Amino acid sequence: MSTAEQPDDGWDQSADPWIRLMAKGDPNRVFLLDGAMLDLCGAVHGLDVIDVGCGEGRFCRMLAKRGAHMTGIDPTAKLIAEAKRRQPDAVFHEAKAEALPVADASMGLVVSYLSLLDIPDYKTAINEMMRVLKPGGRCVIANQNGFATASTKYWARDEDNNKLHWTMDNYSTERPCKAEWAGISVINWHRPMSAYMSAFLHAGFVLESFDEPVPKAHVPEAPDLFSTNRRVPIFCTMVWRVPAK
Ligand SMILES: C[S@@+](CC[C@H](N)C(=O)[O-])C[C@H]1O[C@@H](n2cnc3c(N)ncnc32)[C@H](O)[C@@H]1O
């Protein structure tokens, strides 16, 4: 899809509420995905890492604390400005995943933390991830599962508002879908799992790990997290490796 054809994805107008939400702490990230993503990234000290769709830069800051040399890219100007303000010693570019502003084979690790579903041309983006990685380099991904993005009204509920079952339809059809929460209103993309898997395989990546993380125990600060994700794990994590030459 050309830039001219792309509809406004809502991120410019949603930047301020997004920054506020991240400052407050998103329970899915804080209590479920951060630990999983850091474990999957492994030892990053001295590694050149690019965070694709870095938002206001929270995961860049977390990896930089562990010694990574961070580059963050995001097309939303306000989010990149906030990332730069909070981490002046890292490199940030206002750019899209479909055209990464870094040289071929220059990165040891690519991170995409809940950004694949925001990227309109995910196939080009995944090819770009392959282009910028060194041989043996890795791509660490967190994304929403297709049954989450294909949901029609999340949970069907009874008259007392108890959750009955997860709702979902048209799983196989790729399409944009509106996501609205906490004052944020953006266009995400629903794609079945096979679309992402095929794109990574087609780009030449080898799958190293795949998981659907669920909280190991109740989280008092986020009581819904355990019940929701144990019943329907709405996120997946993946590690894809570039074959060594
Ligand atoms: C849900 S946010 C995640 C931000 C960050 N990774 C985090 O976890 O805090 C999705 C991000 O994808 C970005 N985005 C939208 N279209 C993109 C594109 N074409 N290329 C790269 N990032 C994009 C948005 O600006 C937004 O910052």
Coordinates of C-alpha atoms and ligand atoms in Angstrom, one line a residue:
M1 CA 0.0 0.0 0.0
S2 CA 1.5 3.4 -0.9
T3 CA 1.7 6.2 1.7
A4 CA -0.9 8.2 -0.3
E5 CA -3.4 5.3 0.0
Q6 CA -2.9 4.8 3.7
P7 CA -5.7 6.1 5.9
D8 CA -4.9 8.1 9.0
D9 CA -4.1 5.5 11.6
G10 CA -5.0 7.8 14.5
W11 CA -1.6 7.6 16.2
D12 CA -0.9 11.4 15.9
Q13 CA -4.1 12.2 17.8
S14 CA -3.6 9.3 20.2
A15 CA 0.1 10.2 21.2
D16 CA -0.8 12.2 24.3
P17 CA -3.1 9.6 25.8
W18 CA -0.6 6.9 24.9
I19 CA 2.2 8.8 26.7
R20 CA -0.1 9.1 29.8
L21 CA -1.0 5.4 29.7
M22 CA 2.6 4.4 29.5
A23 CA 3.5 6.7 32.4
K24 CA 0.7 5.1 34.5
G25 CA 1.9 1.6 33.5
D26 CA 0.1 -0.8 31.1
P27 CA -0.5 -4.0 33.1
N28 CA -0.2 -6.2 30.0
R29 CA 3.3 -4.9 29.6
V30 CA 4.4 -4.4 33.2
F31 CA 3.1 -7.7 34.6
L32 CA 3.1 -10.0 31.5
L33 CA 5.2 -9.1 28.5
D34 CA 8.2 -7.0 29.8
G35 CA 9.7 -10.0 31.6
A36 CA 9.1 -12.3 28.7
M37 CA 10.5 -9.9 26.1
L38 CA 13.6 -9.1 28.2
D39 CA 14.3 -12.9 28.7
L40 CA 14.0 -13.4 24.9
C41 CA 16.3 -10.5 24.2
G42 CA 18.9 -12.1 26.4
A43 CA 22.3 -10.5 26.9
V44 CA 22.2 -7.3 25.0
H45 CA 25.3 -5.6 26.5
G46 CA 27.2 -3.9 23.6
L47 CA 24.7 -5.1 21.0
D48 CA 23.3 -2.8 18.3
V49 CA 19.5 -3.0 18.7
I50 CA 16.7 -1.4 16.7
D51 CA 13.2 -1.1 18.2
V52 CA 10.7 -1.0 15.3
G53 CA 7.6 1.0 16.3
C54 CA 9.3 2.1 19.6
G55 CA 6.5 4.5 20.6
E56 CA 7.6 6.8 23.4
G57 CA 10.6 4.6 23.9
R58 CA 10.0 2.6 27.1
F59 CA 11.5 -0.6 25.8
C60 CA 14.5 1.3 24.3
R61 CA 15.1 2.7 27.8
M62 CA 14.9 -0.8 29.4
L63 CA 17.3 -2.4 26.9
A64 CA 19.7 0.6 27.2
K65 CA 19.8 0.0 30.9
R66 CA 21.1 -3.4 30.1
G67 CA 23.9 -2.0 27.9
A68 CA 22.3 -2.1 24.4
H69 CA 23.2 0.5 21.8
M70 CA 19.7 1.6 21.0
T71 CA 18.1 2.9 17.8
G72 CA 14.3 3.5 18.0
I73 CA 12.1 4.3 15.0
D74 CA 8.5 5.3 14.9
P75 CA 6.4 7.3 12.5
T76 CA 4.5 9.3 15.2
A77 CA 6.4 12.6 15.6
K78 CA 5.1 13.3 19.2
L79 CA 6.1 9.8 20.4
I80 CA 9.6 10.1 18.9
A81 CA 10.0 13.6 20.4
E82 CA 9.1 12.1 23.8
A83 CA 11.5 9.2 23.4
K84 CA 14.3 11.6 22.5
R85 CA 13.5 13.8 25.5
R86 CA 13.6 10.9 27.9
Q87 CA 16.7 9.3 26.4
P88 CA 18.9 11.9 24.7
D89 CA 21.9 9.5 24.3
A90 CA 20.0 7.0 22.1
V91 CA 19.3 7.4 18.4
F92 CA 15.7 7.9 17.4
H93 CA 14.3 8.4 13.9
E94 CA 10.8 9.4 12.8
A95 CA 10.4 6.6 10.3
K96 CA 8.3 3.6 9.2
A97 CA 9.1 0.0 9.6
E98 CA 8.6 -0.4 5.9
A99 CA 11.7 1.7 5.2
L100 CA 14.1 1.4 8.1
P101 CA 16.7 4.2 8.1
V102 CA 19.7 2.0 8.9
A103 CA 22.3 0.2 6.8
D104 CA 22.1 -3.4 5.6
A105 CA 23.5 -6.0 8.1
S106 CA 24.1 -3.3 10.8
M107 CA 22.0 -4.7 13.7
G108 CA 22.4 -7.6 16.1
L109 CA 18.8 -7.5 17.3
V110 CA 15.5 -6.2 16.0
V111 CA 12.7 -5.7 18.5
S112 CA 9.0 -5.2 17.7
Y113 CA 7.0 -4.8 20.8
L114 CA 3.3 -4.9 20.0
S115 CA 3.9 -2.9 16.8
L116 CA 3.5 -5.5 14.0
L117 CA -0.3 -5.2 14.2
D118 CA 0.0 -1.4 13.7
I119 CA 2.2 -1.7 10.6
P120 CA 0.2 -1.6 7.3
D121 CA 2.7 -3.3 5.0
Y122 CA 4.0 -6.0 7.4
K123 CA 5.6 -8.0 4.6
T124 CA 7.8 -5.2 3.6
A125 CA 8.5 -4.4 7.2
I126 CA 9.6 -8.1 7.9
N127 CA 11.8 -8.0 4.8
E128 CA 13.4 -4.8 6.2
M129 CA 14.0 -6.5 9.5
M130 CA 15.9 -9.2 7.6
R131 CA 17.9 -6.6 5.6
V132 CA 19.2 -4.7 8.6
L133 CA 20.2 -7.7 10.7
K134 CA 23.6 -9.3 10.6
P135 CA 23.9 -13.0 9.9
G136 CA 22.9 -14.8 13.0
G137 CA 21.0 -11.8 14.3
R138 CA 17.6 -12.2 15.9
C139 CA 14.2 -10.6 15.8
V140 CA 12.2 -10.6 19.1
I141 CA 8.5 -10.0 18.6
A142 CA 5.5 -9.5 20.8
N143 CA 2.2 -9.3 18.9
Q144 CA -1.5 -9.7 19.5
N145 CA -2.9 -13.1 18.5
G146 CA -5.2 -13.2 15.5
F147 CA -8.1 -14.3 17.6
A148 CA -7.7 -11.1 19.6
T149 CA -7.6 -8.8 16.6
A150 CA -10.5 -10.8 15.0
S151 CA -12.7 -10.3 18.1
T152 CA -16.1 -8.7 17.5
K153 CA -16.8 -7.5 21.0
Y154 CA -14.1 -9.2 23.1
W155 CA -16.1 -11.2 25.7
A156 CA -19.7 -12.3 25.4
R157 CA -21.2 -11.7 28.8
D158 CA -24.3 -12.8 30.7
E159 CA -26.9 -10.5 32.2
D160 CA -24.7 -10.2 35.4
N161 CA -21.7 -9.1 33.2
N162 CA -19.8 -12.4 33.8
K163 CA -17.6 -13.4 30.9
L164 CA -19.1 -16.3 28.9
H165 CA -16.8 -16.8 26.0
W166 CA -14.5 -14.9 23.7
T167 CA -16.1 -13.6 20.5
M168 CA -14.4 -13.8 17.1
D169 CA -15.3 -13.9 13.4
N170 CA -13.7 -13.7 9.9
Y171 CA -10.4 -15.0 11.3
S172 CA -8.9 -15.7 7.8
T173 CA -9.6 -12.2 6.3
E174 CA -6.8 -9.6 6.7
R175 CA -8.3 -6.2 7.4
P176 CA -7.9 -3.0 9.4
C177 CA -9.7 -2.9 12.7
K178 CA -10.4 0.0 15.1
A179 CA -9.0 -0.2 18.6
E180 CA -10.2 2.2 21.3
W181 CA -9.2 2.3 24.9
A182 CA -8.0 4.9 27.5
G183 CA -8.6 7.8 25.1
I184 CA -6.6 6.1 22.4
S185 CA -8.2 5.5 19.0
V186 CA -6.1 3.8 16.4
I187 CA -6.3 1.5 13.4
N188 CA -4.7 -1.9 14.0
W189 CA -4.5 -4.7 11.4
H190 CA -6.1 -8.1 11.9
R191 CA -4.1 -10.9 10.3
P192 CA -4.3 -14.6 10.9
M193 CA -1.2 -16.2 12.5
S194 CA -0.4 -17.9 9.2
A195 CA 0.1 -14.5 7.5
Y196 CA 2.8 -13.5 10.0
M197 CA 4.5 -16.9 10.0
S198 CA 4.5 -17.1 6.2
A199 CA 6.0 -13.6 5.9
F200 CA 8.9 -14.4 8.3
L201 CA 9.6 -17.7 6.6
H202 CA 9.4 -16.1 3.2
A203 CA 11.9 -13.4 4.3
G204 CA 14.4 -16.2 5.2
F205 CA 14.0 -16.2 9.0
V206 CA 14.2 -19.4 11.0
L207 CA 11.8 -19.7 14.0
E208 CA 13.7 -20.1 17.3
S209 CA 10.9 -19.8 19.8
F210 CA 7.1 -19.2 20.0
D211 CA 5.0 -18.7 23.1
E212 CA 1.6 -17.4 24.3
P213 CA 2.6 -16.0 27.7
V214 CA 0.1 -16.2 30.5
P215 CA 0.6 -14.9 34.1
K216 CA 2.0 -17.6 36.3
A217 CA -0.1 -16.4 39.3
H218 CA -2.7 -13.8 40.2
V219 CA -1.4 -10.3 40.0
P220 CA -3.1 -8.3 42.8
E221 CA -2.4 -5.0 41.0
A222 CA -4.1 -6.3 37.8
P223 CA -6.8 -8.9 38.8
D224 CA -8.2 -9.2 35.3
L225 CA -4.9 -10.1 33.7
F226 CA -4.8 -13.7 35.1
S227 CA -8.4 -14.6 34.4
T228 CA -8.4 -13.0 30.9
N229 CA -5.1 -14.3 29.6
R230 CA -5.4 -17.8 31.1
R231 CA -8.7 -18.2 29.2
V232 CA -7.6 -16.4 26.1
P233 CA -3.9 -15.6 25.7
I234 CA -4.2 -12.5 23.6
F235 CA -0.5 -12.1 23.0
C236 CA 2.2 -14.2 21.4
T237 CA 6.0 -13.8 21.5
M238 CA 8.3 -15.0 18.8
V239 CA 12.1 -15.1 18.2
W240 CA 13.2 -15.4 14.5
R241 CA 16.8 -15.8 13.6
V242 CA 18.7 -14.9 10.5
P243 CA 20.7 -18.0 9.4
A244 CA 24.5 -17.6 10.0
K245 CA 26.4 -17.5 6.8
Ligands
LIG1 C1 0.9 -0.2 20.5 S1 2.2 1.0 20.1 C2 3.6 0.2 20.8 C3 4.8 1.1 21.1 C4 6.0 0.5 21.8 N1 6.5 -0.6 21.0 C5 5.6 0.1 23.2 O1 5.4 -1.1 23.4 O2 5.4 0.9 24.1 C6 2.4 0.8 18.3 C7 3.4 1.8 17.7 O3 3.5 1.4 16.3 C8 3.7 2.7 15.6 N2 3.5 2.5 14.2 C9 2.4 2.7 13.5 N3 2.6 2.5 12.1 C10 3.9 2.1 12.0 C11 4.8 1.8 10.9 N4 4.3 1.8 9.7 N5 6.1 1.5 11.2 C12 6.5 1.5 12.5 N6 5.8 1.8 13.6 C13 4.5 2.1 13.3 C14 2.8 3.7 16.3 O4 3.2 5.0 16.1 C15 2.9 3.2 17.8 O5 4.0 3.9 18.4

